[in-house]
Short mmCIF file of C-alpha atoms in Angstrom, two decimals:
data_model
loop_
_atom_site.label_atom_id
_atom_site.label_comp_id
_atom_site.label_asym_id
_atom_site.label_seq_id
_atom_site.Cartn_x
_atom_site.Cartn_y
_atom_site.Cartn_z
CA ALA A 1 86.42 -15.28 84.59
CA GLN A 2 89.55 -13.37 83.73
CA LYS A 3 90.31 -10.67 86.23
CA ILE A 4 92.62 -8.76 83.92
CA THR A 5 92.13 -8.74 80.17
CA GLN A 6 94.50 -7.33 77.60
CA THR A 7 92.87 -7.77 74.23
CA GLN A 8 95.82 -6.78 72.06
CA PRO A 9 98.41 -9.57 71.82
CA GLY A 10 100.63 -7.40 69.64
CA MET A 11 100.79 -3.85 68.36
CA PHE A 12 102.92 -1.76 66.06
CA VAL A 13 103.43 1.95 66.49
CA GLN A 14 105.49 4.39 64.52
CA GLU A 15 108.34 6.03 66.36
CA LYS A 16 107.36 9.37 67.93
CA GLU A 17 103.67 8.57 67.79
CA ALA A 18 101.43 7.87 70.79
CA VAL A 19 99.99 4.45 71.47
CA THR A 20 97.29 3.13 73.78
CA LEU A 21 97.46 -0.32 75.31
CA ASP A 22 94.13 -1.63 76.52
CA CYS A 23 93.39 -3.19 79.88
CA THR A 24 90.07 -4.10 81.45
CA TYR A 25 89.63 -5.59 84.86
CA ASP A 26 87.03 -7.29 86.96
CA THR A 27 86.70 -7.03 90.71
CA SER A 28 84.02 -6.61 93.34
CA ASP A 29 86.46 -5.17 95.85
CA PRO A 30 86.02 -1.40 96.15
CA SER A 31 89.69 -1.03 97.04
CA TYR A 32 92.20 -2.04 94.44
CA GLY A 33 95.29 -0.88 92.65
CA LEU A 34 96.15 -1.11 88.99
CA PHE A 35 99.70 -1.35 87.70
CA TRP A 36 101.50 -1.43 84.42
CA TYR A 37 104.81 -3.17 83.97
CA LYS A 38 107.19 -3.32 81.04
CA GLN A 39 109.15 -6.47 80.29
CA PRO A 40 111.94 -6.11 77.73
CA SER A 41 113.37 -9.15 76.00
CA SER A 42 115.95 -9.45 78.78
CA GLY A 43 113.13 -10.50 81.11
CA GLU A 44 113.16 -8.05 83.97
CA MET A 45 109.90 -6.48 85.05
CA ILE A 46 109.96 -2.70 85.16
CA PHE A 47 107.27 -0.83 87.06
CA LEU A 48 105.77 2.00 85.00
CA ILE A 49 102.70 3.47 86.63
CA TYR A 50 100.12 2.97 89.36
CA GLN A 51 96.46 3.94 89.71
CA GLY A 52 94.50 3.49 92.91
CA SER A 53 90.79 2.84 92.82
CA TYR A 54 90.11 5.95 94.89
CA ASP A 55 92.38 8.24 92.93
CA GLN A 56 90.41 11.07 91.39
CA GLN A 57 92.91 11.92 88.70
CA ASN A 58 94.54 9.80 86.06
CA ALA A 59 98.08 8.82 86.93
CA THR A 60 100.96 10.19 84.87
CA GLU A 61 104.66 9.35 84.91
CA GLY A 62 106.70 11.08 82.26
CA ARG A 63 105.63 9.73 78.88
CA TYR A 64 103.27 7.24 80.50
CA SER A 65 99.72 8.06 81.48
CA LEU A 66 96.89 5.87 82.59
CA ASN A 67 93.42 6.46 81.19
CA PHE A 68 91.37 5.26 84.14
CA GLN A 69 87.68 4.80 83.47
CA LYS A 70 86.32 3.31 86.65
CA ALA A 71 82.75 2.80 85.50
CA ARG A 72 83.99 0.87 82.48
CA LYS A 73 86.61 -0.94 84.56
CA SER A 74 89.33 -0.01 82.15
CA ALA A 75 92.86 1.19 82.79
CA ASN A 76 94.51 1.81 79.46
CA LEU A 77 98.16 2.78 79.26
CA VAL A 78 99.05 5.64 76.97
CA ILE A 79 102.64 6.03 75.84
CA SER A 80 103.35 9.34 74.19
CA ALA A 81 106.15 9.99 71.71
CA SER A 82 107.09 6.33 71.31
CA GLN A 83 110.77 5.46 71.26
CA LEU A 84 112.51 2.41 69.85
CA GLY A 85 113.37 1.39 73.40
CA ASP A 86 109.70 1.11 74.19
CA SER A 87 109.52 -2.14 72.23
CA ALA A 88 108.70 -4.75 74.87
CA MET A 89 105.92 -6.73 76.48
CA TYR A 90 103.57 -4.69 78.61
CA PHE A 91 101.56 -6.20 81.42
CA CYS A 92 98.58 -4.77 83.21
CA ALA A 93 98.11 -6.04 86.75
CA MET A 94 95.71 -5.60 89.63
CA ARG A 95 95.99 -5.91 93.37
CA GLU A 96 92.77 -6.24 95.29
CA GLY A 97 92.52 -4.91 98.81
CA TYR A 98 94.16 -1.81 100.22
CA ASN A 99 97.54 -1.28 101.78
CA ASN A 100 98.22 -4.92 102.38
CA ALA A 101 101.69 -6.07 101.50
CA GLY A 102 100.44 -9.62 101.27
CA ASN A 103 98.03 -9.07 98.43
CA MET A 104 99.21 -10.67 95.24
CA LEU A 105 99.17 -9.21 91.77
CA THR A 106 97.03 -10.71 89.04
CA PHE A 107 98.44 -10.17 85.56
CA GLY A 108 96.84 -9.80 82.18
CA GLY A 109 98.11 -11.77 79.22
CA GLY A 110 100.33 -8.95 78.03
CA THR A 111 100.67 -6.89 74.88
CA ARG A 112 103.80 -6.97 72.76
CA LEU A 113 104.55 -3.49 71.51
CA MET A 114 106.85 -3.01 68.57
CA VAL A 115 108.01 0.47 67.69
CA LYS A 116 108.88 1.02 64.04
CA PRO A 117 111.63 3.46 63.07
CA GLY B 1 114.34 2.98 95.34
CA ALA B 2 113.46 -0.49 96.53
CA VAL B 3 115.43 -3.23 94.88
CA VAL B 4 114.89 -6.95 94.72
CA SER B 5 117.84 -9.12 93.84
CA GLN B 6 117.41 -12.59 92.36
CA HIS B 7 120.16 -15.14 91.93
CA PRO B 8 121.18 -16.97 89.81
CA SER B 9 120.04 -15.36 86.59
CA TRP B 10 120.62 -18.44 84.45
CA VAL B 11 120.87 -22.10 85.32
CA ILE B 12 121.46 -25.08 83.07
CA CYS B 13 121.55 -28.46 84.74
CA LYS B 14 120.87 -32.12 84.27
CA SER B 15 117.55 -33.78 84.88
CA GLY B 16 117.17 -34.93 88.47
CA THR B 17 119.15 -32.05 89.94
CA SER B 18 117.66 -29.76 92.57
CA VAL B 19 118.05 -26.05 91.93
CA LYS B 20 117.80 -23.27 94.49
CA ILE B 21 116.85 -19.72 93.51
CA GLU B 22 117.31 -16.85 95.95
CA CYS B 23 115.26 -13.68 96.18
CA ARG B 24 116.46 -10.83 98.38
CA SER B 25 114.96 -7.49 99.20
CA LEU B 26 117.98 -5.21 99.40
CA ASP B 27 116.76 -2.08 101.12
CA PHE B 28 113.47 -2.98 102.72
CA GLN B 29 111.93 -5.74 104.77
CA ALA B 30 109.52 -8.01 102.98
CA THR B 31 107.26 -10.15 105.13
CA THR B 32 105.72 -11.43 101.93
CA MET B 33 107.34 -12.32 98.67
CA PHE B 34 105.84 -13.84 95.57
CA TRP B 35 107.11 -16.42 93.14
CA TYR B 36 105.98 -16.40 89.54
CA ARG B 37 106.62 -18.63 86.59
CA GLN B 38 106.56 -17.47 83.02
CA PHE B 39 106.57 -19.59 79.88
CA PRO B 40 107.76 -18.07 76.61
CA LYS B 41 105.43 -15.42 75.25
CA GLN B 42 103.01 -15.89 78.12
CA SER B 43 102.08 -13.89 81.15
CA LEU B 44 103.36 -14.35 84.67
CA MET B 45 101.58 -17.02 86.64
CA LEU B 46 101.68 -16.83 90.42
CA MET B 47 103.07 -20.02 91.89
CA ALA B 48 103.11 -19.24 95.57
CA THR B 49 103.12 -16.57 98.21
CA SER B 50 106.07 -16.77 100.54
CA ASN B 51 105.45 -15.67 104.11
CA GLU B 52 108.29 -14.95 106.52
CA GLY B 53 108.33 -17.40 109.37
CA SER B 54 105.47 -19.54 108.15
CA LYS B 55 104.50 -21.90 105.37
CA ALA B 56 104.09 -20.66 101.85
CA THR B 57 100.70 -20.51 100.23
CA TYR B 58 100.66 -22.36 96.94
CA GLU B 59 98.36 -21.70 94.01
CA GLN B 60 96.17 -24.47 92.73
CA GLY B 61 98.05 -26.92 90.60
CA VAL B 62 101.49 -26.08 91.99
CA GLU B 63 103.17 -29.01 93.70
CA LYS B 64 104.47 -27.91 97.07
CA ASP B 65 106.82 -30.88 97.29
CA LYS B 66 108.27 -30.00 93.92
CA PHE B 67 108.70 -26.30 94.54
CA LEU B 68 109.97 -25.83 98.07
CA ILE B 69 109.80 -22.30 99.42
CA ASN B 70 111.66 -21.09 102.49
CA HIS B 71 111.26 -17.54 103.78
CA ALA B 72 113.62 -17.63 106.71
CA SER B 73 114.22 -13.91 107.12
CA LEU B 74 112.61 -10.60 106.30
CA THR B 75 114.91 -10.12 103.34
CA LEU B 76 115.32 -13.58 101.85
CA SER B 77 113.05 -16.12 100.24
CA THR B 78 114.30 -19.18 98.38
CA LEU B 79 112.61 -21.39 95.82
CA THR B 80 114.04 -24.87 95.37
CA VAL B 81 112.99 -26.87 92.34
CA THR B 82 113.51 -30.42 93.53
CA SER B 83 114.51 -33.21 91.17
CA ALA B 84 114.04 -30.92 88.20
CA HIS B 85 112.93 -32.32 84.86
CA PRO B 86 112.81 -30.74 81.39
CA GLU B 87 109.19 -29.70 81.87
CA ASP B 88 110.33 -27.52 84.78
CA SER B 89 112.36 -25.41 82.38
CA SER B 90 110.95 -21.93 82.55
CA PHE B 91 111.57 -18.35 83.64
CA TYR B 92 111.09 -17.92 87.38
CA ILE B 93 110.72 -14.47 88.86
CA CYS B 94 110.19 -13.26 92.39
CA SER B 95 108.74 -10.05 93.72
CA ALA B 96 108.21 -8.21 96.97
CA ARG B 97 106.66 -4.98 97.99
CA GLN B 98 106.96 -2.45 100.74
CA THR B 99 103.96 -1.67 102.87
CA GLY B 100 101.91 1.20 101.55
CA SER B 101 98.83 1.41 99.38
CA ASN B 102 100.57 2.74 96.30
CA GLN B 103 103.76 0.77 96.55
CA PRO B 104 104.35 -1.40 93.50
CA GLN B 105 105.74 -4.87 93.63
CA HIS B 106 109.41 -4.84 92.81
CA PHE B 107 110.64 -7.73 90.78
CA GLY B 108 113.90 -9.56 90.67
CA ASP B 109 115.54 -9.91 87.29
CA GLY B 110 114.35 -13.49 86.98
CA THR B 111 116.03 -16.86 86.64
CA ARG B 112 116.06 -18.77 83.38
CA LEU B 113 116.08 -22.44 84.25
CA SER B 114 116.95 -24.98 81.57
CA ILE B 115 116.85 -28.66 82.46
CA LEU B 116 118.61 -30.96 80.03
#
């Protein structure tokens, strides 16, 4: 079974509007971390935001916020006030286990976001 | 912040050539680094986990004799694609992370490998 599922292969959003990118996950480990990365066409992976499984509040980083619904096992990324530079691939990822530098990331299939002027 | 440097960023070479890709953690020690492969318009697929001072752990389906990994120091891991063929052409990207529960993995900028 897929551990990380991103159901939206591609999305359009109008500039200055907000957009939500979906991510659901599957794990039996009570300790895990959820991450979102942005990958522009140049290829580099840019870390955006992190949510720990024990965090009580939704994570926020500037225009990025994570809508964490633990019971539903979803960790949707919300981008407010979209900008043209937000056009990129976005990957949701999960690390199972806690505070272990050796734990790998499992990635979802990605969502390509295109911001329209 | 933590930075991971990957070199080279682009390689074009003939079939049969071996290609070495370096991944360095610039301002932190990384006992573990990860190597991913990404095909166009697809997600990152973990190839192997590189452990300093010991053998790498390869994911199922990844040929260890084809993709040699050496993690000789706490700041350097190398991936060597041996006797590369056109089907090995891909985007290879490494990552490492500092210890700490909320530390993200930091990625190198990736290496685009094209085998002619």
